[in-house]
Short mmCIF file of C-alpha atoms and ligand atoms in Angstrom, two decimals:
data_model
loop_
_atom_site.label_atom_id
_atom_site.label_comp_id
_atom_site.label_asym_id
_atom_site.label_seq_id
_atom_site.Cartn_x
_atom_site.Cartn_y
_atom_site.Cartn_z
CA MET R 1 0.12 0.36 0.11
CA PHE R 2 2.84 2.12 0.84
CA LYS R 3 5.25 1.64 -1.78
CA ASN R 4 2.30 1.81 -4.84
CA ASN R 5 1.00 5.34 -2.49
CA LEU R 6 4.78 6.85 -2.97
CA LEU R 7 5.07 5.06 -6.28
CA ASN R 8 2.18 7.14 -7.10
CA SER R 9 3.19 9.96 -5.95
CA LYS R 10 7.04 9.37 -8.30
CA ILE R 11 4.81 9.41 -11.06
CA TYR R 12 2.73 12.71 -10.06
CA MET R 13 6.39 14.41 -9.57
CA VAL R 14 8.22 13.82 -13.01
CA ILE R 15 6.57 16.87 -15.14
CA ILE R 16 7.68 17.23 -19.10
CA MET R 17 8.54 19.71 -20.10
CA ASN R 18 7.55 21.30 -22.98
CA LEU R 19 8.99 24.24 -24.44
CA SER R 20 6.82 27.25 -26.11
CA LYS R 21 8.90 29.95 -28.88
CA SER R 22 9.71 32.65 -25.74
CA ARG R 23 11.66 29.37 -24.03
CA TYR R 24 13.03 28.35 -27.88
CA THR R 25 14.63 32.05 -27.78
CA LEU R 26 15.83 31.28 -24.37
CA GLY R 27 17.82 28.10 -25.05
CA ILE R 28 18.97 30.28 -28.08
CA ARG R 29 20.64 32.80 -25.90
CA CYS R 30 22.13 30.20 -23.55
CA LEU R 31 20.87 26.68 -21.82
CA LYS R 32 21.77 29.05 -18.72
CA LEU R 33 19.76 31.14 -18.40
CA LEU R 34 16.60 28.11 -19.87
CA TRP R 35 17.01 26.48 -17.08
CA LEU R 36 16.95 28.99 -14.52
CA SER R 37 13.91 30.39 -16.21
CA LEU R 38 12.36 27.74 -15.27
CA TYR R 39 14.35 26.60 -11.65
CA LYS R 40 15.41 29.44 -10.68
CA PRO R 41 13.17 32.27 -10.97
CA ASP R 42 13.37 34.09 -8.23
CA GLU R 43 17.25 35.07 -9.03
CA VAL R 44 16.15 36.69 -11.20
CA THR R 45 17.94 41.36 -11.07
CA ASP R 46 14.87 42.77 -13.25
CA SER R 47 11.91 41.68 -14.45
CA LEU R 48 11.45 43.48 -17.65
CA ASN R 49 10.58 47.30 -17.42
CA GLU R 50 6.83 47.65 -17.31
CA ASN R 51 7.09 50.19 -20.35
CA VAL R 52 9.15 47.56 -22.74
CA LEU R 53 5.93 45.47 -21.93
CA LYS R 54 3.27 47.75 -22.25
CA ASN R 55 4.70 48.99 -25.58
CA GLY R 56 5.16 45.70 -27.08
CA ASN R 57 1.63 44.24 -26.73
CA GLU R 58 0.63 48.07 -28.33
CA VAL R 59 2.63 47.14 -31.05
CA GLY R 60 1.04 44.26 -31.18
CA GLU R 61 -2.61 44.86 -31.11
CA LEU R 62 -2.05 47.75 -34.02
CA ALA R 63 -0.76 44.74 -36.44
CA ARG R 64 -3.03 43.08 -36.17
CA GLY R 65 -5.31 45.98 -38.54
CA LEU R 66 -2.71 45.08 -41.07
CA PHE R 67 -4.33 43.13 -42.76
CA GLY R 68 -8.21 44.05 -41.92
CA ASP R 69 -10.35 42.17 -40.35
CA TYR R 70 -9.17 38.94 -38.39
CA LYS R 71 -9.97 36.56 -35.92
CA LEU R 72 -8.42 36.66 -32.72
CA ILE R 73 -7.54 33.35 -30.64
CA ASP R 74 -8.32 35.33 -26.80
CA PHE R 75 -4.87 34.22 -24.24
CA ASP R 76 -7.19 33.95 -21.97
CA LEU R 77 -8.47 30.84 -23.09
CA GLY R 78 -4.85 29.17 -21.69
CA PHE R 79 -3.52 27.11 -24.21
CA GLU R 80 -4.90 23.45 -24.60
CA SER R 81 -8.38 25.92 -25.48
CA MET R 82 -6.26 28.34 -27.30
CA ILE R 83 -5.55 26.19 -29.77
CA GLU R 84 -8.63 23.91 -30.44
CA GLU R 85 -10.16 27.44 -31.21
CA THR R 86 -7.58 27.98 -34.18
CA LYS R 87 -8.22 24.75 -35.27
CA LYS R 88 -12.08 26.00 -35.71
CA SER R 89 -11.28 28.91 -36.87
CA ILE R 90 -9.06 27.96 -40.02
CA GLY R 91 -11.12 27.98 -43.24
CA LEU R 92 -13.52 29.92 -41.53
CA TYR R 93 -11.40 32.77 -41.01
CA SER R 94 -8.77 34.43 -43.87
CA VAL R 95 -6.51 36.80 -41.23
CA ILE R 96 -6.54 35.19 -37.20
CA CYS R 97 -4.18 36.28 -35.12
CA GLU R 98 -2.36 34.69 -31.71
CA ALA R 99 -3.40 31.13 -33.71
CA SER R 100 -2.09 28.67 -31.45
CA PHE R 101 -0.18 25.22 -31.67
CA ASN R 102 1.53 22.13 -30.04
CA TYR R 103 3.62 19.43 -32.06
CA GLU R 104 4.94 17.41 -29.29
CA GLY R 105 4.91 19.60 -26.29
CA ASN R 106 5.95 22.09 -28.42
CA PHE R 107 3.81 25.15 -28.14
CA ALA R 108 3.62 28.01 -30.95
CA SER R 109 1.51 31.37 -30.89
CA VAL R 110 1.77 33.34 -34.92
CA ASP R 111 0.57 36.80 -34.02
CA ILE R 112 -0.92 36.99 -37.52
CA LEU R 113 -1.45 34.19 -39.43
CA ARG R 114 -2.85 34.79 -42.90
CA CYS R 115 -5.43 31.31 -44.43
CA LEU R 116 -3.99 31.83 -48.61
CA ASP R 117 -6.33 28.97 -51.29
CA ASP R 118 -2.45 27.50 -51.15
CA GLY R 119 -1.30 27.18 -48.40
CA VAL R 120 -0.57 29.92 -45.19
CA GLU R 121 2.33 32.59 -43.66
CA ILE R 122 3.73 33.36 -40.08
CA TYR R 123 3.75 36.67 -39.80
CA GLU R 124 6.10 37.92 -36.50
CA VAL R 125 5.79 41.72 -35.06
CA LYS R 126 8.54 43.23 -32.96
CA SER R 127 7.95 46.47 -31.57
CA SER R 128 11.81 46.92 -32.14
CA THR R 129 12.63 48.91 -34.89
CA ASN R 130 14.94 46.68 -36.33
CA ILE R 131 16.08 42.42 -36.99
CA ILE R 132 18.46 40.67 -35.08
CA ASP R 133 18.78 37.27 -35.03
CA LEU R 134 17.15 36.30 -32.57
CA TYR R 135 13.78 37.31 -33.99
CA ILE R 136 14.49 35.12 -37.30
CA ASP R 137 15.06 31.89 -34.11
CA ASP R 138 11.59 32.85 -32.81
CA ILE R 139 9.99 32.65 -36.86
CA SER R 140 12.27 28.88 -37.15
CA TYR R 141 10.57 27.90 -34.51
CA GLN R 142 6.94 28.73 -35.48
CA THR R 143 7.64 27.89 -38.59
CA TRP R 144 9.04 23.91 -37.79
CA VAL R 145 6.62 23.28 -35.48
CA LEU R 146 3.30 24.58 -37.86
CA LYS R 147 4.88 22.64 -40.36
CA LYS R 148 5.53 19.78 -38.04
CA CYS R 149 1.61 20.56 -37.73
CA GLY R 150 0.90 19.94 -41.17
CA LEU R 151 0.37 23.41 -42.25
CA ASN R 152 1.81 24.41 -45.42
CA VAL R 153 3.78 27.51 -44.81
CA ILE R 154 4.41 29.75 -48.17
CA ASN R 155 5.80 32.62 -46.01
CA SER R 156 7.19 33.68 -43.14
CA TYR R 157 7.61 37.19 -41.96
CA ILE R 158 8.88 39.41 -39.58
CA VAL R 159 6.57 42.59 -39.39
CA TYR R 160 9.07 45.47 -37.20
CA VAL R 161 8.34 49.68 -36.62
CA ASN R 162 9.35 52.00 -38.96
CA ASN R 163 11.49 55.11 -37.11
CA ASN R 164 10.99 56.95 -40.12
CA TYR R 165 7.83 57.58 -40.29
CA VAL R 166 6.80 60.64 -38.95
CA PHE R 167 2.96 60.88 -37.54
CA ASP R 168 1.28 63.43 -39.55
CA GLY R 169 -1.94 63.65 -37.58
CA LYS R 170 -3.87 60.17 -38.82
CA LEU R 171 -1.52 57.49 -38.00
CA ASP R 172 -1.10 55.63 -41.54
CA ILE R 173 0.03 51.03 -40.92
CA ASP R 174 0.85 50.26 -43.29
CA LYS R 175 3.97 53.65 -43.40
CA TYR R 176 3.86 52.91 -39.76
CA PHE R 177 5.61 49.51 -40.29
CA VAL R 178 8.03 48.03 -42.68
CA ILE R 179 7.37 43.76 -43.69
CA LYS R 180 10.56 42.12 -44.05
CA ARG R 181 10.10 37.65 -45.48
CA VAL R 182 12.85 36.01 -44.21
CA ASN R 183 12.30 32.72 -45.39
CA GLU R 184 15.85 32.21 -47.23
CA LEU R 185 17.11 32.65 -43.28
CA ILE R 186 14.64 30.11 -41.55
CA ASP R 187 17.52 26.59 -41.08
CA LEU R 188 14.91 23.71 -40.39
CA ASP R 189 16.97 21.50 -39.11
CA LYS R 190 18.90 23.69 -36.75
CA VAL R 191 15.41 24.28 -34.94
CA ASP R 192 15.51 20.43 -35.08
CA LYS R 193 18.93 19.85 -32.99
CA ASN R 194 18.60 23.36 -30.72
CA ILE R 195 14.98 21.08 -29.52
CA LYS R 196 15.61 17.93 -28.85
CA LEU R 197 18.72 20.08 -27.22
CA PHE R 198 16.15 22.71 -24.87
CA LYS R 199 14.19 19.59 -24.14
CA LYS R 200 16.79 17.49 -22.58
CA THR R 201 17.42 21.01 -20.84
CA ILE R 202 14.17 21.83 -19.01
CA ASN R 203 13.42 18.18 -18.17
CA SER R 204 17.11 18.22 -16.73
CA ASP R 205 17.30 19.23 -12.42
CA VAL R 206 20.92 20.08 -13.31
CA GLU R 207 21.85 23.13 -13.66
CA PRO R 208 24.08 23.60 -16.96
CA SER R 209 27.68 24.89 -17.26
CA CYS R 210 27.64 27.77 -19.27
CA ASN R 211 30.44 29.60 -18.73
CA LEU R 212 29.90 33.46 -19.01
CA ASN R 213 29.95 34.03 -22.67
CA ILE R 214 28.56 37.08 -25.36
CA SER R 215 24.47 36.40 -24.44
CA CYS R 216 24.80 37.40 -21.12
CA HIS R 217 25.10 40.80 -22.89
CA ASP R 218 23.97 40.92 -26.39
CA PRO R 219 21.50 41.32 -27.91
CA TYR R 220 20.11 42.13 -24.61
CA ASP R 221 21.71 42.17 -20.91
CA CYS R 222 20.75 38.86 -19.31
CA ASN R 223 18.64 39.51 -15.49
CA TYR R 224 20.78 36.61 -14.12
CA PHE R 225 24.34 38.00 -14.15
CA ASP R 226 24.63 38.74 -10.43
CA TYR R 227 23.37 35.67 -10.55
CA CYS R 228 25.66 34.14 -12.35
CA ILE R 229 28.89 36.26 -11.31
CA LYS R 230 28.38 35.91 -8.03
CA GLU R 231 31.40 33.41 -6.89
CA LEU R 232 33.62 36.03 -8.38
CA PRO R 233 35.61 38.91 -6.31
CA LYS R 234 33.82 42.12 -5.84
CA PRO R 235 34.49 44.20 -7.70
CA CYS R 236 35.91 42.43 -10.97
CA VAL R 237 36.73 43.60 -14.88
CA PHE R 238 32.82 43.47 -14.75
CA ASP R 239 32.82 46.11 -12.23
CA VAL R 240 35.44 48.42 -14.17
CA GLY R 241 33.52 51.35 -16.75
CA TRP R 242 35.01 54.49 -18.84
CA ARG R 243 34.01 52.36 -21.88
CA LEU R 244 35.30 49.22 -21.14
CA SER R 245 32.89 46.90 -23.80
CA PHE R 246 31.81 43.35 -23.20
CA ASN R 247 33.44 42.26 -25.19
CA LYS R 248 37.32 42.71 -23.75
CA LYS R 249 35.35 42.17 -20.07
CA LEU R 250 34.89 38.34 -21.82
CA LYS R 251 38.39 38.61 -23.17
CA LEU R 252 40.17 39.16 -19.48
CA TYR R 253 37.77 37.24 -17.91
CA ASN R 254 38.89 33.91 -19.85
CA ASP R 255 42.58 35.05 -20.15
CA GLY R 256 42.31 34.46 -15.83
CA ILE R 257 42.30 38.58 -14.99
CA ILE R 258 39.44 39.25 -12.99
CA SER R 259 39.71 40.98 -9.76
CA TYR R 260 41.21 43.89 -9.79
CA ASN R 261 44.69 42.93 -8.08
CA ASP R 262 44.88 40.70 -11.40
CA LEU R 263 43.89 43.79 -13.60
CA ILE R 264 46.64 46.07 -12.36
CA ASN R 265 49.48 43.63 -13.73
CA CYS R 266 47.98 43.05 -16.89
CA GLY R 267 48.44 45.87 -19.91
CA GLY R 268 43.99 45.73 -21.01
CA LEU R 269 43.18 49.17 -19.28
CA ASN R 270 43.13 52.43 -20.79
CA ASP R 271 44.44 55.24 -18.52
CA LYS R 272 40.88 55.85 -16.89
CA GLN R 273 40.16 52.70 -16.46
CA ARG R 274 43.74 52.35 -14.93
CA ARG R 275 42.43 54.88 -12.32
CA GLN R 276 39.32 53.25 -11.45
CA VAL R 277 40.59 49.76 -10.16
CA GLU R 278 44.69 51.46 -8.46
CA PHE R 279 42.40 54.38 -6.47
CA TYR R 280 40.11 52.00 -5.10
CA LEU R 281 42.95 49.30 -4.28
CA TYR R 282 45.08 51.85 -2.67
CA ASP R 283 42.29 54.20 -1.69
CA LYS R 284 43.17 57.20 -2.75
CA LYS R 285 42.94 60.69 -2.39
CA PRO R 286 40.89 62.29 -5.05
CA TYR R 287 42.01 63.53 -8.32
CA ILE R 288 41.83 67.08 -9.24
CA ASN R 289 43.27 68.81 -12.84
CA LYS R 290 42.84 72.39 -11.40
CA GLU R 291 43.19 73.38 -14.19
CA VAL R 292 41.56 72.41 -16.21
CA ILE R 293 38.90 73.07 -13.66
CA ILE R 294 39.10 77.06 -13.41
CA ASN R 295 39.61 77.45 -17.13
CA PHE R 296 36.17 75.67 -18.32
CA MET R 297 34.73 77.41 -14.38
CA SER R 298 36.09 80.91 -17.23
CA SER R 299 34.76 80.07 -19.88
CA LEU R 300 30.78 80.09 -18.20
CA LYS R 301 29.41 83.84 -18.15
CA TYR R 302 26.38 84.77 -16.07
CA PRO R 303 22.95 84.86 -15.88
CA LEU R 304 23.94 81.21 -15.16
CA TYR R 305 21.47 78.34 -16.10
CA PHE R 306 21.02 74.66 -14.99
CA LEU R 307 18.37 73.48 -17.28
CA ASP R 308 17.23 68.89 -17.19
CA PHE R 309 14.96 68.55 -18.72
CA GLU R 310 11.88 64.94 -18.28
CA SER R 311 10.79 62.61 -21.47
CA TYR R 312 8.63 59.86 -22.80
CA GLN R 313 8.77 57.38 -25.62
CA CYS R 314 5.54 56.71 -27.35
CA VAL R 315 5.98 54.13 -29.72
CA ILE R 316 3.28 54.39 -31.85
CA PRO R 317 3.23 58.02 -32.34
CA ASN R 318 -0.10 60.90 -31.39
CA ILE R 319 2.21 64.21 -31.82
CA LYS R 320 2.29 65.47 -35.53
CA GLY R 321 5.78 65.20 -36.52
CA THR R 322 6.89 63.42 -34.42
CA SER R 323 8.14 59.46 -35.06
CA PRO R 324 8.21 56.15 -33.36
CA TYR R 325 10.38 56.05 -29.87
CA GLN R 326 10.83 60.17 -30.23
CA GLN R 327 11.43 60.99 -26.73
CA ILE R 328 8.80 63.36 -26.09
CA CYS R 329 9.93 65.72 -23.15
CA PHE R 330 7.39 66.34 -20.20
CA GLN R 331 8.88 68.70 -17.74
CA TYR R 332 11.95 70.42 -16.75
CA SER R 333 13.90 72.37 -14.10
CA LEU R 334 15.84 74.84 -13.48
CA HIS R 335 17.87 76.50 -11.37
CA TYR R 336 19.97 79.68 -12.33
CA TYR R 337 21.67 83.11 -10.71
CA LEU R 338 21.91 86.30 -12.60
CA GLU R 339 25.32 87.14 -10.93
CA GLU R 340 27.39 85.39 -9.61
CA ASP R 341 27.49 84.61 -6.20
CA GLY R 342 23.62 85.73 -6.14
CA LYS R 343 20.54 84.64 -5.61
CA LEU R 344 19.56 81.05 -6.63
CA TYR R 345 16.45 80.80 -8.20
CA HIS R 346 14.85 78.26 -9.87
CA LYS R 347 11.86 77.89 -12.57
CA GLU R 348 9.51 75.12 -13.22
CA TYR R 349 7.66 72.78 -15.15
CA LEU R 350 5.18 70.19 -15.75
CA SER R 351 2.90 69.14 -18.24
CA ASP R 352 -1.03 68.62 -17.51
CA ASN R 353 -1.46 67.55 -21.18
CA TYR R 354 -1.14 64.34 -20.26
CA LEU R 355 -3.58 63.41 -23.96
CA GLY R 356 -2.52 65.07 -26.37
CA ASP R 357 1.17 67.55 -26.70
CA PRO R 358 2.97 68.64 -22.99
CA MET R 359 5.86 70.30 -25.15
CA ARG R 360 3.97 72.38 -26.99
CA GLY R 361 3.73 74.53 -23.86
CA LEU R 362 6.69 73.40 -22.31
CA CYS R 363 8.84 74.96 -24.98
CA GLU R 364 6.01 78.24 -24.85
CA GLN R 365 7.55 78.69 -21.15
CA LEU R 366 11.10 77.21 -21.68
CA CYS R 367 11.19 80.31 -23.91
CA LYS R 368 9.74 82.51 -21.17
CA ASP R 369 11.98 81.43 -18.39
CA ILE R 370 15.32 81.23 -20.08
CA PRO R 371 16.50 84.19 -21.96
CA PHE R 372 18.17 85.11 -25.77
CA ASN R 373 21.50 84.38 -25.93
CA SER R 374 22.20 82.81 -21.57
CA CYS R 375 24.31 80.20 -20.93
CA VAL R 376 22.76 76.63 -20.06
CA LEU R 377 24.10 74.58 -18.16
CA VAL R 378 23.04 71.34 -18.72
CA TYR R 379 24.76 67.20 -17.89
CA ASN R 380 25.28 65.45 -21.26
CA ASP R 381 24.09 67.70 -23.69
CA SER R 382 23.46 65.48 -26.35
CA PHE R 383 20.15 64.55 -25.00
CA GLU R 384 19.07 68.27 -24.03
CA LYS R 385 20.09 70.22 -27.36
CA THR R 386 18.73 67.14 -29.31
CA ARG R 387 15.29 67.61 -27.62
CA LEU R 388 15.68 71.10 -28.24
CA LYS R 389 16.70 71.03 -32.07
CA GLU R 390 13.60 68.09 -32.70
CA MET R 391 11.21 70.67 -30.51
CA ALA R 392 12.78 74.05 -32.90
CA SER R 393 12.01 71.83 -35.65
CA LEU R 394 7.88 70.91 -34.20
CA TYR R 395 7.24 74.93 -33.42
CA LEU R 396 8.44 76.90 -36.68
CA ASP R 397 7.61 80.60 -34.83
CA LEU R 398 10.04 79.04 -31.17
CA SER R 399 12.57 77.16 -33.73
CA SER R 400 14.78 80.31 -33.56
CA HIS R 401 14.77 80.80 -29.39
CA LEU R 402 15.18 77.32 -28.66
CA LEU R 403 18.23 76.96 -31.18
CA ASN R 404 19.39 79.91 -29.24
CA ILE R 405 19.18 77.61 -26.30
CA ARG R 406 20.98 74.70 -27.50
CA ASP R 407 23.40 76.78 -29.58
CA ASN R 408 24.52 78.35 -25.23
CA ILE R 409 24.45 75.10 -23.82
CA ILE R 410 27.44 73.84 -22.05
CA ASP R 411 28.43 70.76 -20.85
CA LEU R 412 28.72 69.49 -16.72
CA MET R 413 29.34 66.00 -17.37
CA PRO R 414 32.97 66.26 -19.63
CA ILE R 415 34.48 68.03 -16.49
CA PHE R 416 34.30 64.31 -14.64
CA SER R 417 33.21 61.92 -17.96
CA ASN R 418 37.08 63.31 -18.65
CA HIS R 419 38.36 62.40 -15.38
CA ASP R 420 39.84 66.05 -14.36
CA TYR R 421 37.90 65.29 -10.87
CA TYR R 422 38.31 61.44 -9.77
CA VAL R 423 36.84 60.50 -6.48
CA LYS R 424 36.91 56.76 -5.70
CA ASP R 425 33.51 56.97 -5.16
CA MET R 426 32.14 57.25 -8.53
CA GLY R 427 33.71 53.74 -9.22
CA GLY R 428 34.07 54.25 -12.94
CA SER R 429 30.69 55.78 -13.55
CA PHE R 430 30.35 59.76 -14.21
CA SER R 431 26.97 59.77 -14.10
CA ILE R 432 24.88 61.49 -11.85
CA LYS R 433 23.14 59.62 -9.57
CA TYR R 434 27.39 58.52 -9.02
CA VAL R 435 29.36 61.83 -8.77
CA LEU R 436 26.86 63.85 -6.78
CA PRO R 437 27.62 61.72 -3.37
CA SER R 438 30.82 60.65 -4.66
CA LEU R 439 31.03 64.59 -3.69
CA PHE R 440 28.73 65.33 -1.23
CA PRO R 441 28.21 61.28 0.92
CA ASP R 442 26.54 63.63 3.95
CA ASP R 443 24.13 65.60 2.16
CA GLU R 444 20.95 64.13 3.06
CA SER R 445 19.40 66.86 1.48
CA LEU R 446 20.85 65.26 -2.37
CA ASN R 447 20.39 61.69 -1.41
CA TYR R 448 17.44 60.33 -4.19
CA HIS R 449 16.73 57.84 -2.26
CA ASN R 450 15.04 60.13 0.08
CA LEU R 451 12.32 61.25 -2.13
CA GLU R 452 8.66 59.75 -2.29
CA GLN R 453 7.56 58.20 -5.20
CA VAL R 454 9.89 59.32 -7.51
CA HIS R 455 13.34 58.34 -7.76
CA LYS R 456 15.57 57.92 -11.20
CA GLY R 457 14.37 58.46 -15.04
CA THR R 458 12.57 55.91 -15.60
CA GLU R 459 9.86 56.31 -12.58
CA ALA R 460 9.45 59.99 -14.05
CA THR R 461 7.92 58.96 -17.32
CA GLU R 462 6.63 55.52 -15.86
CA ALA R 463 4.50 58.55 -13.46
CA TYR R 464 4.38 60.96 -16.75
CA LEU R 465 2.24 57.54 -17.70
CA LEU R 466 0.48 57.20 -14.83
CA LEU R 467 -1.20 60.37 -14.84
CA LYS R 468 -3.98 60.60 -16.94
CA ASP R 469 -5.21 57.75 -14.56
CA LEU R 470 -5.24 58.73 -10.97
CA CYS R 471 -7.97 60.59 -8.98
CA LYS R 472 -7.09 64.81 -8.11
CA ASP R 473 -5.52 64.04 -5.00
CA GLU R 474 -3.59 61.24 -6.34
CA GLU R 475 -2.28 62.97 -9.29
CA LEU R 476 -1.51 66.12 -6.97
CA LYS R 477 0.68 64.57 -4.68
CA LEU R 478 2.60 63.06 -7.85
CA ARG R 479 2.77 66.11 -8.95
CA LYS R 480 4.18 67.24 -6.42
CA ASN R 481 6.84 64.49 -5.84
CA MET R 482 7.64 64.52 -9.88
CA LEU R 483 8.42 68.39 -9.35
CA LYS R 484 10.64 67.47 -6.25
CA TYR R 485 12.63 64.87 -7.88
CA CYS R 486 13.29 66.67 -11.06
CA GLU R 487 14.08 70.31 -8.20
CA LEU R 488 16.63 67.75 -6.97
CA ASP R 489 18.41 66.77 -10.88
CA THR R 490 19.21 71.26 -11.34
CA TYR R 491 20.19 71.47 -7.65
CA ALA R 492 22.79 68.66 -7.62
CA MET R 493 23.62 70.33 -10.46
CA VAL R 494 24.35 73.54 -8.87
CA LYS R 495 25.80 71.58 -5.85
CA ILE R 496 28.68 70.97 -7.43
CA PHE R 497 28.60 73.60 -9.45
CA ASP R 498 29.91 75.69 -6.71
CA LYS R 499 32.29 73.13 -5.69
CA LEU R 500 34.23 73.42 -8.71
CA LYS R 501 34.48 77.31 -8.23
CA ASP R 502 35.74 76.32 -4.91
CA ILE R 503 38.82 75.39 -7.10
CA LYS R 504 42.07 77.48 -6.92
S1 SF4 P 601 24.22 35.22 -17.08
FE1 SF4 P 601 25.81 34.54 -19.08
S2 SF4 P 601 25.47 32.70 -18.54
FE2 SF4 P 601 24.53 33.13 -17.31
S3 SF4 P 601 22.96 32.91 -17.60
FE3 SF4 P 601 22.09 34.53 -18.40
S4 SF4 P 601 23.38 34.34 -20.27
FE4 SF4 P 601 24.07 32.40 -18.91
#
């Protein structure tokens, strides 16, 4: 009796893991990643950004209309019912979205399936603006499953976003999407071999012992990276900043050059990277290139403005003249000194045009707040300069003023990215979020963690996109915290500027 129960429970425990297209592509990236995603899901460092998911869903839904009316197989049905529903729909509908199939435990849902007289076409929709190899693997797997299910797959296509598309007031999905036939890139023998290997991997309780490899970083940063380097010394070669490429770090790692002690004795670092390692190992005092900093400070003139924008990216543009993924500015903070050693002033703008164009109001206010020919300090000028140029091309009546602001921008970041001021705690980063606490370690007023609700740029973006759905009280509270966050960004620049001013 007891033996039988044990046997039954053992049988119950043996669950054969199946493949899906997302598992298949994880396997393509790295066998260990595929295995970890099933057996150690809690070890991930970061889950996928909400906005990335939202963009993907919006683009997927939009693409469904590419070929006119369609039958949608509802994802909420569950996989078995989706497959049944698909079987019933083939022959009745010429376009089926989320058409689902299973061949011997290999599941696939096709974003868009077109049923023609002599066979079917598969369309895989991506929200990106180019095709990467992984997309070919993805559609190859789907093609394999459908062929095994007995369908005559005539063509396989990748549908992706045309980043040259400009919204003219009416969305044209035929121009918004690019459709590329990829039949000749599909290798079904390769899929066959991969499926056997991936099935074996996911049905084993032994973690694959994969070395760190280029898939840890390319085409995406792997969410298991921290897990996979947990046995390495801290800090290690992967913590070196100053643009040491991942390929180069990987090569050093494979050559056994891993700890900072290993690195200091190898010849593979440039001066800045070496300085980062040396400052850490020998606990060196701050390095300050006085000559460069004094010259930089003497190039500034008053009134002096400190500007920072917040923005979001809109994958499906809804503002006339904008393109997919264009950054849409909705907020700025502006600190300023009218004269040297004078009083510090602050102005700010946060749009309430949540459903329309937030940039027009922002530009009008910005042109009132920053007079012509003013010196404007920013941190990382490429962002603000590009936004100003884009907005100048949208609002021709404000164009000359916006371009004048742009032409008078001076970037504070090179002082730190060029290592003319380096403190050990910057740890190889020149992001203001690292520079600030390194220069003012004990100043709690500059600590982003002390802010409420919004602590970083991505949270500001999410907050703005949320505002339209909030009740008045919640909206006001969130707006207040968004303003505080952005204000700290420019106040941080003021504090850094003041510190540099003291260097004689
Ligand atoms: S970090 Fe690298 S080795 Fe580890 S699971 Fe990810 S891709 Fe594989």
